[in-house]
Coordinates of C-alpha atoms in Angstrom, one line a residue:
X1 CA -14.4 -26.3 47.1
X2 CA -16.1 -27.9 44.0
X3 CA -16.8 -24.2 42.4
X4 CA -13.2 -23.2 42.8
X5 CA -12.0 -26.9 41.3
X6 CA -14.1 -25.9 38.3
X7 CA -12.2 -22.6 38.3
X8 CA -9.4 -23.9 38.5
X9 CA -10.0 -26.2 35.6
X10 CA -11.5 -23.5 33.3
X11 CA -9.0 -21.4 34.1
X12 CA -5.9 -24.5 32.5
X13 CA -8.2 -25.1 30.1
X14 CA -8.0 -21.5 28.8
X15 CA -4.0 -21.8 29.7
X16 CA -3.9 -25.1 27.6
X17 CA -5.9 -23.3 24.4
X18 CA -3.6 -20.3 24.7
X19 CA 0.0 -22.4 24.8
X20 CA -2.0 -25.1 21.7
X21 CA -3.0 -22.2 19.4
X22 CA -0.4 -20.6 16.8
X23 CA -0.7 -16.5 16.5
X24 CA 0.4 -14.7 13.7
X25 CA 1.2 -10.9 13.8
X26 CA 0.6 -8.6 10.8
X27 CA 2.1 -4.9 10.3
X28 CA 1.2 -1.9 8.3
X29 CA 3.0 1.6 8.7
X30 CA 2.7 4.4 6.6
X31 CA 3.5 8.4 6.9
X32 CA 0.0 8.8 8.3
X33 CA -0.7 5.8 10.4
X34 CA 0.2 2.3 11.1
X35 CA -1.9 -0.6 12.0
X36 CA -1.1 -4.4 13.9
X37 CA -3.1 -7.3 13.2
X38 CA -3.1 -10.5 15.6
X39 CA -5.0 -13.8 14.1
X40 CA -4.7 -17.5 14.7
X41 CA -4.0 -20.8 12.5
X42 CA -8.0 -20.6 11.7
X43 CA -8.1 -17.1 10.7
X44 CA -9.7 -15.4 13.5
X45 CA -9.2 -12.3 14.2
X46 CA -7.7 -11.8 18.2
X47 CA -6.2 -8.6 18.2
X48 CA -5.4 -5.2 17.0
X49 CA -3.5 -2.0 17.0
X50 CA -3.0 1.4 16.2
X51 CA -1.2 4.5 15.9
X52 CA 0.3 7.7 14.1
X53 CA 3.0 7.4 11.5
X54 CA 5.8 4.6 11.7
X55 CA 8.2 5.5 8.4
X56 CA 11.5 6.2 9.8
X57 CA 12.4 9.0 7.2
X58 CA 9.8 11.0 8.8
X59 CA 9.8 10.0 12.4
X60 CA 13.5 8.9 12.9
X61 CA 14.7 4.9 14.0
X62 CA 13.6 6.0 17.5
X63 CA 10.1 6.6 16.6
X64 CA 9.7 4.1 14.5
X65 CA 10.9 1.5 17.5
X66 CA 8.4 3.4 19.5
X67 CA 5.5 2.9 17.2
X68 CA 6.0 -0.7 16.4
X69 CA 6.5 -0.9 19.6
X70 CA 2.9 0.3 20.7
X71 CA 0.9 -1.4 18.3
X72 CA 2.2 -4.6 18.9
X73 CA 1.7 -4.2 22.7
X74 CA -1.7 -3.4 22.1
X75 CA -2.5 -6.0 19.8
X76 CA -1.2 -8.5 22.1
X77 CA -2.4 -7.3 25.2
X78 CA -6.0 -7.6 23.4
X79 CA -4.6 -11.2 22.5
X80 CA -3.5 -12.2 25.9
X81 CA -0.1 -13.2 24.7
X82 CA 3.4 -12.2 24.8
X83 CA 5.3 -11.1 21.2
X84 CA 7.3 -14.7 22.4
X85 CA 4.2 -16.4 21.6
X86 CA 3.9 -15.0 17.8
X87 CA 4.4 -17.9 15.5
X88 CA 5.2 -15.8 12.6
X89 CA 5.4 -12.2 11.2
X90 CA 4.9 -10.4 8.5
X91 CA 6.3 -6.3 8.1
X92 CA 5.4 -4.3 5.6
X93 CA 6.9 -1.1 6.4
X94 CA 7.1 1.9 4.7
X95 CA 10.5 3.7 3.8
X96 CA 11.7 0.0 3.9
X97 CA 13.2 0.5 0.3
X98 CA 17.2 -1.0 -0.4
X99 CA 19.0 -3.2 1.0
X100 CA 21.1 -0.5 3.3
X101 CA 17.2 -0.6 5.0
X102 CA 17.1 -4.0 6.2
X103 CA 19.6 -3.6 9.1
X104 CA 17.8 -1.5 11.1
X105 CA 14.4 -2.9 10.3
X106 CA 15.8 -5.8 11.6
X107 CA 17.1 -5.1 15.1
X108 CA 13.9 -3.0 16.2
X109 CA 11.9 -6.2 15.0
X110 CA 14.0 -8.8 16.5
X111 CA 14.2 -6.2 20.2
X112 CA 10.2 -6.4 20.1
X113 CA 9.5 -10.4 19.1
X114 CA 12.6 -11.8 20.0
X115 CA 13.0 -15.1 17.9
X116 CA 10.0 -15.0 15.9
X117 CA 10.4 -15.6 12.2
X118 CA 9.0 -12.9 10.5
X119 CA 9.0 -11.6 6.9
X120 CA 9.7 -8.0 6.0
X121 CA 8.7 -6.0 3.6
X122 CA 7.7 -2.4 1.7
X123 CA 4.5 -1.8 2.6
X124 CA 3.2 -1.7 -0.8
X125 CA 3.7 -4.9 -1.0
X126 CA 1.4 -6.6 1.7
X127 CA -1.5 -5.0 -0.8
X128 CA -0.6 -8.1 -3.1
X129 CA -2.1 -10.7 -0.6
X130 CA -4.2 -8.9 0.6
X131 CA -5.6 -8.2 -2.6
X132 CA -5.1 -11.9 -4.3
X133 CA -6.1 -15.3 -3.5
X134 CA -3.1 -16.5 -4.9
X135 CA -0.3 -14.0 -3.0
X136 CA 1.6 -14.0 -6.4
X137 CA 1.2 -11.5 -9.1
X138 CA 1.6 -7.4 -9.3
X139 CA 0.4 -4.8 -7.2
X140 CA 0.4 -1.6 -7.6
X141 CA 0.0 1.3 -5.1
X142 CA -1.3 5.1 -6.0
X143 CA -1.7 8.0 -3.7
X144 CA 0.1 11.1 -3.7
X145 CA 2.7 8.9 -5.7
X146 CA 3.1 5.3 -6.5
X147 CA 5.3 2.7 -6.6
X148 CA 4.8 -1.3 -7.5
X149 CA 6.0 -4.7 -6.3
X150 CA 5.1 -8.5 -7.6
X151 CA 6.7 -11.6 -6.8
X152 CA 5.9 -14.8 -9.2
X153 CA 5.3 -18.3 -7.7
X154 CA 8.8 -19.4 -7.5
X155 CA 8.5 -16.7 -4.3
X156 CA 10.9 -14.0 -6.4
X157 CA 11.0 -10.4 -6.2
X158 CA 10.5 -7.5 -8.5
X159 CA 10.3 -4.2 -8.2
X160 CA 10.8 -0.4 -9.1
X161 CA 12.5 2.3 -7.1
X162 CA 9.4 3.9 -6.0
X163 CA 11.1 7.7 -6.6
X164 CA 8.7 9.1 -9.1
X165 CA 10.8 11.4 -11.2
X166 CA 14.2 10.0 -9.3
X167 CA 13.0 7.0 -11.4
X168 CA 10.8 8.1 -14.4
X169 CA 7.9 6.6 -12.6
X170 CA 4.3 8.2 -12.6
X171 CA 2.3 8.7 -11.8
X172 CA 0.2 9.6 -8.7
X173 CA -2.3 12.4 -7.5
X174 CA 1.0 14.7 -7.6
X175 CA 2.6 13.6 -11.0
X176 CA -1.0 14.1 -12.4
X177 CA -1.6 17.7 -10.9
X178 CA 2.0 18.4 -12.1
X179 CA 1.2 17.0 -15.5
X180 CA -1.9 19.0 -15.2
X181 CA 0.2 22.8 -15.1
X182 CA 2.4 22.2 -17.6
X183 CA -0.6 21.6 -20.1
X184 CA -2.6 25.0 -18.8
X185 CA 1.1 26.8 -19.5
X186 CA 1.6 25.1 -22.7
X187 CA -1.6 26.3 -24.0
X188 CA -1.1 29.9 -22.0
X189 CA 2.2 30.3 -24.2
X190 CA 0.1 28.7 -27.1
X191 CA 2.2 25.8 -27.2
X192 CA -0.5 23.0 -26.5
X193 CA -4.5 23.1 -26.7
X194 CA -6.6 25.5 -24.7
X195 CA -8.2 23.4 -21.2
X196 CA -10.7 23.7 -18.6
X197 CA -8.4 23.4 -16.1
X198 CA -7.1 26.6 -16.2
X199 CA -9.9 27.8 -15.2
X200 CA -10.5 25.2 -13.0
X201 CA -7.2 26.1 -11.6
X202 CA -7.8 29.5 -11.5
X203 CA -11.7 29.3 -9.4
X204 CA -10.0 27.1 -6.6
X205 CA -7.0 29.1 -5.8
X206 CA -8.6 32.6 -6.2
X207 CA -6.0 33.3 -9.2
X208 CA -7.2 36.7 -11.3
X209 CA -6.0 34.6 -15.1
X210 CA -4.1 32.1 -16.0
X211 CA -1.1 34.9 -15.9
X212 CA -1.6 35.5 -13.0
X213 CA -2.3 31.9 -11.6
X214 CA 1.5 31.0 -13.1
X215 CA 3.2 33.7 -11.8
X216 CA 1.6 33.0 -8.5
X217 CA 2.8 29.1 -8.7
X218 CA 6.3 30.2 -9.2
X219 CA 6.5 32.9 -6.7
X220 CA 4.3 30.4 -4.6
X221 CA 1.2 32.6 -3.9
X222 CA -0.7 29.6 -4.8
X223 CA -0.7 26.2 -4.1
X224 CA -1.5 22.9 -6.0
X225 CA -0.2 19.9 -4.9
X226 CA -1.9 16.1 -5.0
X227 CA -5.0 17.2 -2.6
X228 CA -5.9 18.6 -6.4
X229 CA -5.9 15.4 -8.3
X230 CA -9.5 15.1 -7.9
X231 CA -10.3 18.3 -9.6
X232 CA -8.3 17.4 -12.6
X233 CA -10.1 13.8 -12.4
X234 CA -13.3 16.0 -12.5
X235 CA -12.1 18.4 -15.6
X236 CA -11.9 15.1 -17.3
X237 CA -14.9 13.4 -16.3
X238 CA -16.8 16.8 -17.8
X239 CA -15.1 15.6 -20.9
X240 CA -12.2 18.1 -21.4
X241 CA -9.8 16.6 -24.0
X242 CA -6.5 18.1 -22.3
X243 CA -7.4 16.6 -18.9
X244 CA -8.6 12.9 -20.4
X245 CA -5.4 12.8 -22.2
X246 CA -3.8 13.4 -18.8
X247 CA -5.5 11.2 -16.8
X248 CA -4.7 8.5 -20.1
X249 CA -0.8 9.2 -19.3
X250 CA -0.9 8.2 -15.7
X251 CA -2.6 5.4 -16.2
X252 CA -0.5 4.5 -19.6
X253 CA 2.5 5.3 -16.9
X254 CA 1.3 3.1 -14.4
X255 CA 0.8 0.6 -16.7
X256 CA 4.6 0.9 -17.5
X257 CA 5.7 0.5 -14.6
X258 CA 3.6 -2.8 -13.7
X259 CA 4.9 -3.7 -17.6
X260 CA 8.8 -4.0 -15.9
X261 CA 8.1 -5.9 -13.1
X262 CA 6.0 -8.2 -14.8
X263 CA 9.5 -8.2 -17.1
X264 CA 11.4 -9.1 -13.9
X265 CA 9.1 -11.7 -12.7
X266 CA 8.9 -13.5 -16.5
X267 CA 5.0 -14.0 -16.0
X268 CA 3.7 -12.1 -19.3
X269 CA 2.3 -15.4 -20.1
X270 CA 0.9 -16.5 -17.6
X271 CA -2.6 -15.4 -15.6
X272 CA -2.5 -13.3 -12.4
X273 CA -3.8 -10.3 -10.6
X274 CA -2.4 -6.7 -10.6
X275 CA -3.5 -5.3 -7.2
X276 CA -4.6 -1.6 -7.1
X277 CA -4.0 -0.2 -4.2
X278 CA -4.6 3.5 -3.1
X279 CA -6.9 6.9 -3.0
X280 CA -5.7 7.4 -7.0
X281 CA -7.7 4.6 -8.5
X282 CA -10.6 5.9 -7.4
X283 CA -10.5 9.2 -9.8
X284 CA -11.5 8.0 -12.9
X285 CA -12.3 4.7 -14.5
X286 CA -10.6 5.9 -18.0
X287 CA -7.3 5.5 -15.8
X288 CA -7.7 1.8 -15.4
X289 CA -8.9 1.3 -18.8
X290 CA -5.5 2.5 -20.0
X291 CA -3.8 1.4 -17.7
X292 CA -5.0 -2.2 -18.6
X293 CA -4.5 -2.0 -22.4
X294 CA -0.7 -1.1 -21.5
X295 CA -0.9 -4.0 -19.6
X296 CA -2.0 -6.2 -21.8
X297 CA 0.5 -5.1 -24.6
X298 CA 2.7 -7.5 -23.3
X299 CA 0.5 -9.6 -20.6
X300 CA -2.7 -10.3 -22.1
X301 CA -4.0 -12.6 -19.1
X302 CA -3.4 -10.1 -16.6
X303 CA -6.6 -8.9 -14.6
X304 CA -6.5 -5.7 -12.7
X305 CA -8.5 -6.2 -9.5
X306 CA -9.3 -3.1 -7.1
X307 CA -7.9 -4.0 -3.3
X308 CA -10.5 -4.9 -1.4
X309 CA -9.3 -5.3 2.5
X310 CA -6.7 -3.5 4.7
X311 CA -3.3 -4.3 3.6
X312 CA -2.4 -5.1 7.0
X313 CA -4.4 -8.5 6.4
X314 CA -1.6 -8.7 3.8
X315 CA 1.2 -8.5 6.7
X316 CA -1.1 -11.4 8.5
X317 CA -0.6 -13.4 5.7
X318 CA 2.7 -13.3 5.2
X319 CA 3.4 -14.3 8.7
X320 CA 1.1 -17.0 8.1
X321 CA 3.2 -18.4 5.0
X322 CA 6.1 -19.6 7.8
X323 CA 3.7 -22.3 8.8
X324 CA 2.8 -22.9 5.2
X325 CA -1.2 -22.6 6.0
X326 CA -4.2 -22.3 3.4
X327 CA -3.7 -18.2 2.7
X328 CA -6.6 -18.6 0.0
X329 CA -9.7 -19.6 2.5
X330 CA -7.5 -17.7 5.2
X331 CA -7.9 -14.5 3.3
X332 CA -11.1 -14.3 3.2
X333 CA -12.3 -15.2 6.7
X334 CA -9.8 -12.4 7.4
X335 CA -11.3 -9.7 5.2
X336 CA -15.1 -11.2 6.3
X337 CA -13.9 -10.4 10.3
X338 CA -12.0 -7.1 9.6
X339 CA -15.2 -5.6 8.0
X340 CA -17.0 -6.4 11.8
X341 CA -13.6 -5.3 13.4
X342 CA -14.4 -2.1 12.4

């Protein structure tokens, strides 16, 4: 009778330091994949889930309900809590872009954790406290294209539209590899300098000459779309002059584009990050280094920093930021447990 007291009392002990301790969900879906992240008030790490894509102009409303769905079941069934028990939220979610968005968003979110309060967001955006100590600043994301968010301590919002040409934005891996063509055709038509990468070009897709390799792009024999940035990153690592002076106007471009939100926010003056997130900022250091000195043209304190932990810890955070806790030390025992996570 003693040993099943003691059960007993284990077992509302564990019940008591469920119902005392405050959880805090974090999301991050993507056209690939999409990730939950559970963690308490103390920043451990309690739960986690996964799946496929979750951007609703790829996999409709329905399977975006479905996947948000999924991962937050697992996380919390790894948890041992109910989405009732979440103390706060944070969404970033991509194809979360205007306002017209929000609507939807918001009824699959509220179906799932009832009254939770929860923060929502583009999913480039989580990458800014993720990637900062102090959640406030720029960030910037690059893959296959890119797009930018910052918000400046009074908690406001800036932005672009995240359209690339739509919005005279660039660039990513397919603005560069874009960028890339019309500079072998220029020189072809012996309007620009000769480049390596027509030849470059030419090698990887099996093209007879340049002729040959155009005509084939605009009948659509060949192929090269942003899977190709890296071998234009490479033509200019070689030092060819063409692709270094492309791989200057991406990163003068992104600069640009952190340039008008840094406008929105008023912060030129002041000293914060700009977050880099994505696959692009890997290609070449002579992007960042003009990206920065466009940058700096008009805010001279800002420091570029590389993100360093899943933007999902970013979500985690911004769910924590209803209960007003310690993001800073939070951040890091985050980052320090996700690297064991996984």
């Amino acid at each position: 009778m003693a040993r099943h007291a003691r059960l007993r009392l284990l077992s509302c002990k564990a019940l008591l330091a469920i119902i005392m301790t405050k959880f805090y969900l974090g999301i991050d879906t993507g056209a690939t994949k999409s990730h939950a992240l559970i963690a308490d008030e103390n920043g451990r790490i309690l739960g986690f889930g996964q799946s496929g894509p979750g951007n609703w102009e790829g996999v409709g409303w329905e399977g975006t309900r479905q996947v948000l769905t999924e991962i937050i079941s697992q996380a919390c069934q790894q948890t041992g809590i109910q989405p009732s028990q979440l103390s706060g939220a944070g969404f970033g979610l991509a194809g979360y872009d205007w306002p017209e968005d929000r609507a939807p968003h918001e009824q699959i979110i509220r179906d799932i954790i009832c009254d939770t309060p929860f923060t929502l967001v583009n999913d480039v955006f989580i990458g800014l406290p993720a990637g900062s100590d102090a959640g406030w600043g720029v960030v910037v994301g690059a893959g296959t294209s890119c797009n930018c968010y910052g918000r400046n301590p009074q908690g406001k919002i800036g932005r672009v539209m995240g359209s690339s040409y739509w919005g005279d934005e660039m660039a990513g891996s397919g603005e560069l590899v874009h960028r890339a063509i019309q500079m072998v055709a220029r020189a072809w038509a012996q309007r620009g300098q000769k480049t390596k990468l027509a030849d470059a070009f030419i090698a990887e897709v099996g093209a007879k000459d340049t002729e040959d390799l155009l005509a084939g792009l605009m009948r659509k024999r060949y192929d090269l779309n942003a899977s190709y940035a890296p071998l234009v990153f490479a033509v200019a690592n070689n030092g060819d002059p063409v692709a270094q002076d492309i791989v200057q106007w991406a990163g003068f471009g992104l600069g640009d584009v952190a340039n008008g939100v840094i406008r929105q926010l008023d912060i030129a003056e002041s000293t914060f990050d700009v977050v880099l997130g994505g696959s692009f900022f890997k290609g070449s250091p002579l992007l960042i280094s003009s990206m920065e000195r466009m940058i700096h043209t008009i805010a001279p304190y800002a420091q570029l920093v590389r993100l360093d932990a899943p933007p999902v810890i970013g979500a985690v955070l911004l769910g924590m930021e209803h209960d007003n806790l310690d993001k800073a030390n939070l951040r890091q025992a985050l980052i320090q447990q996700n690297k064991q996570l996984v």
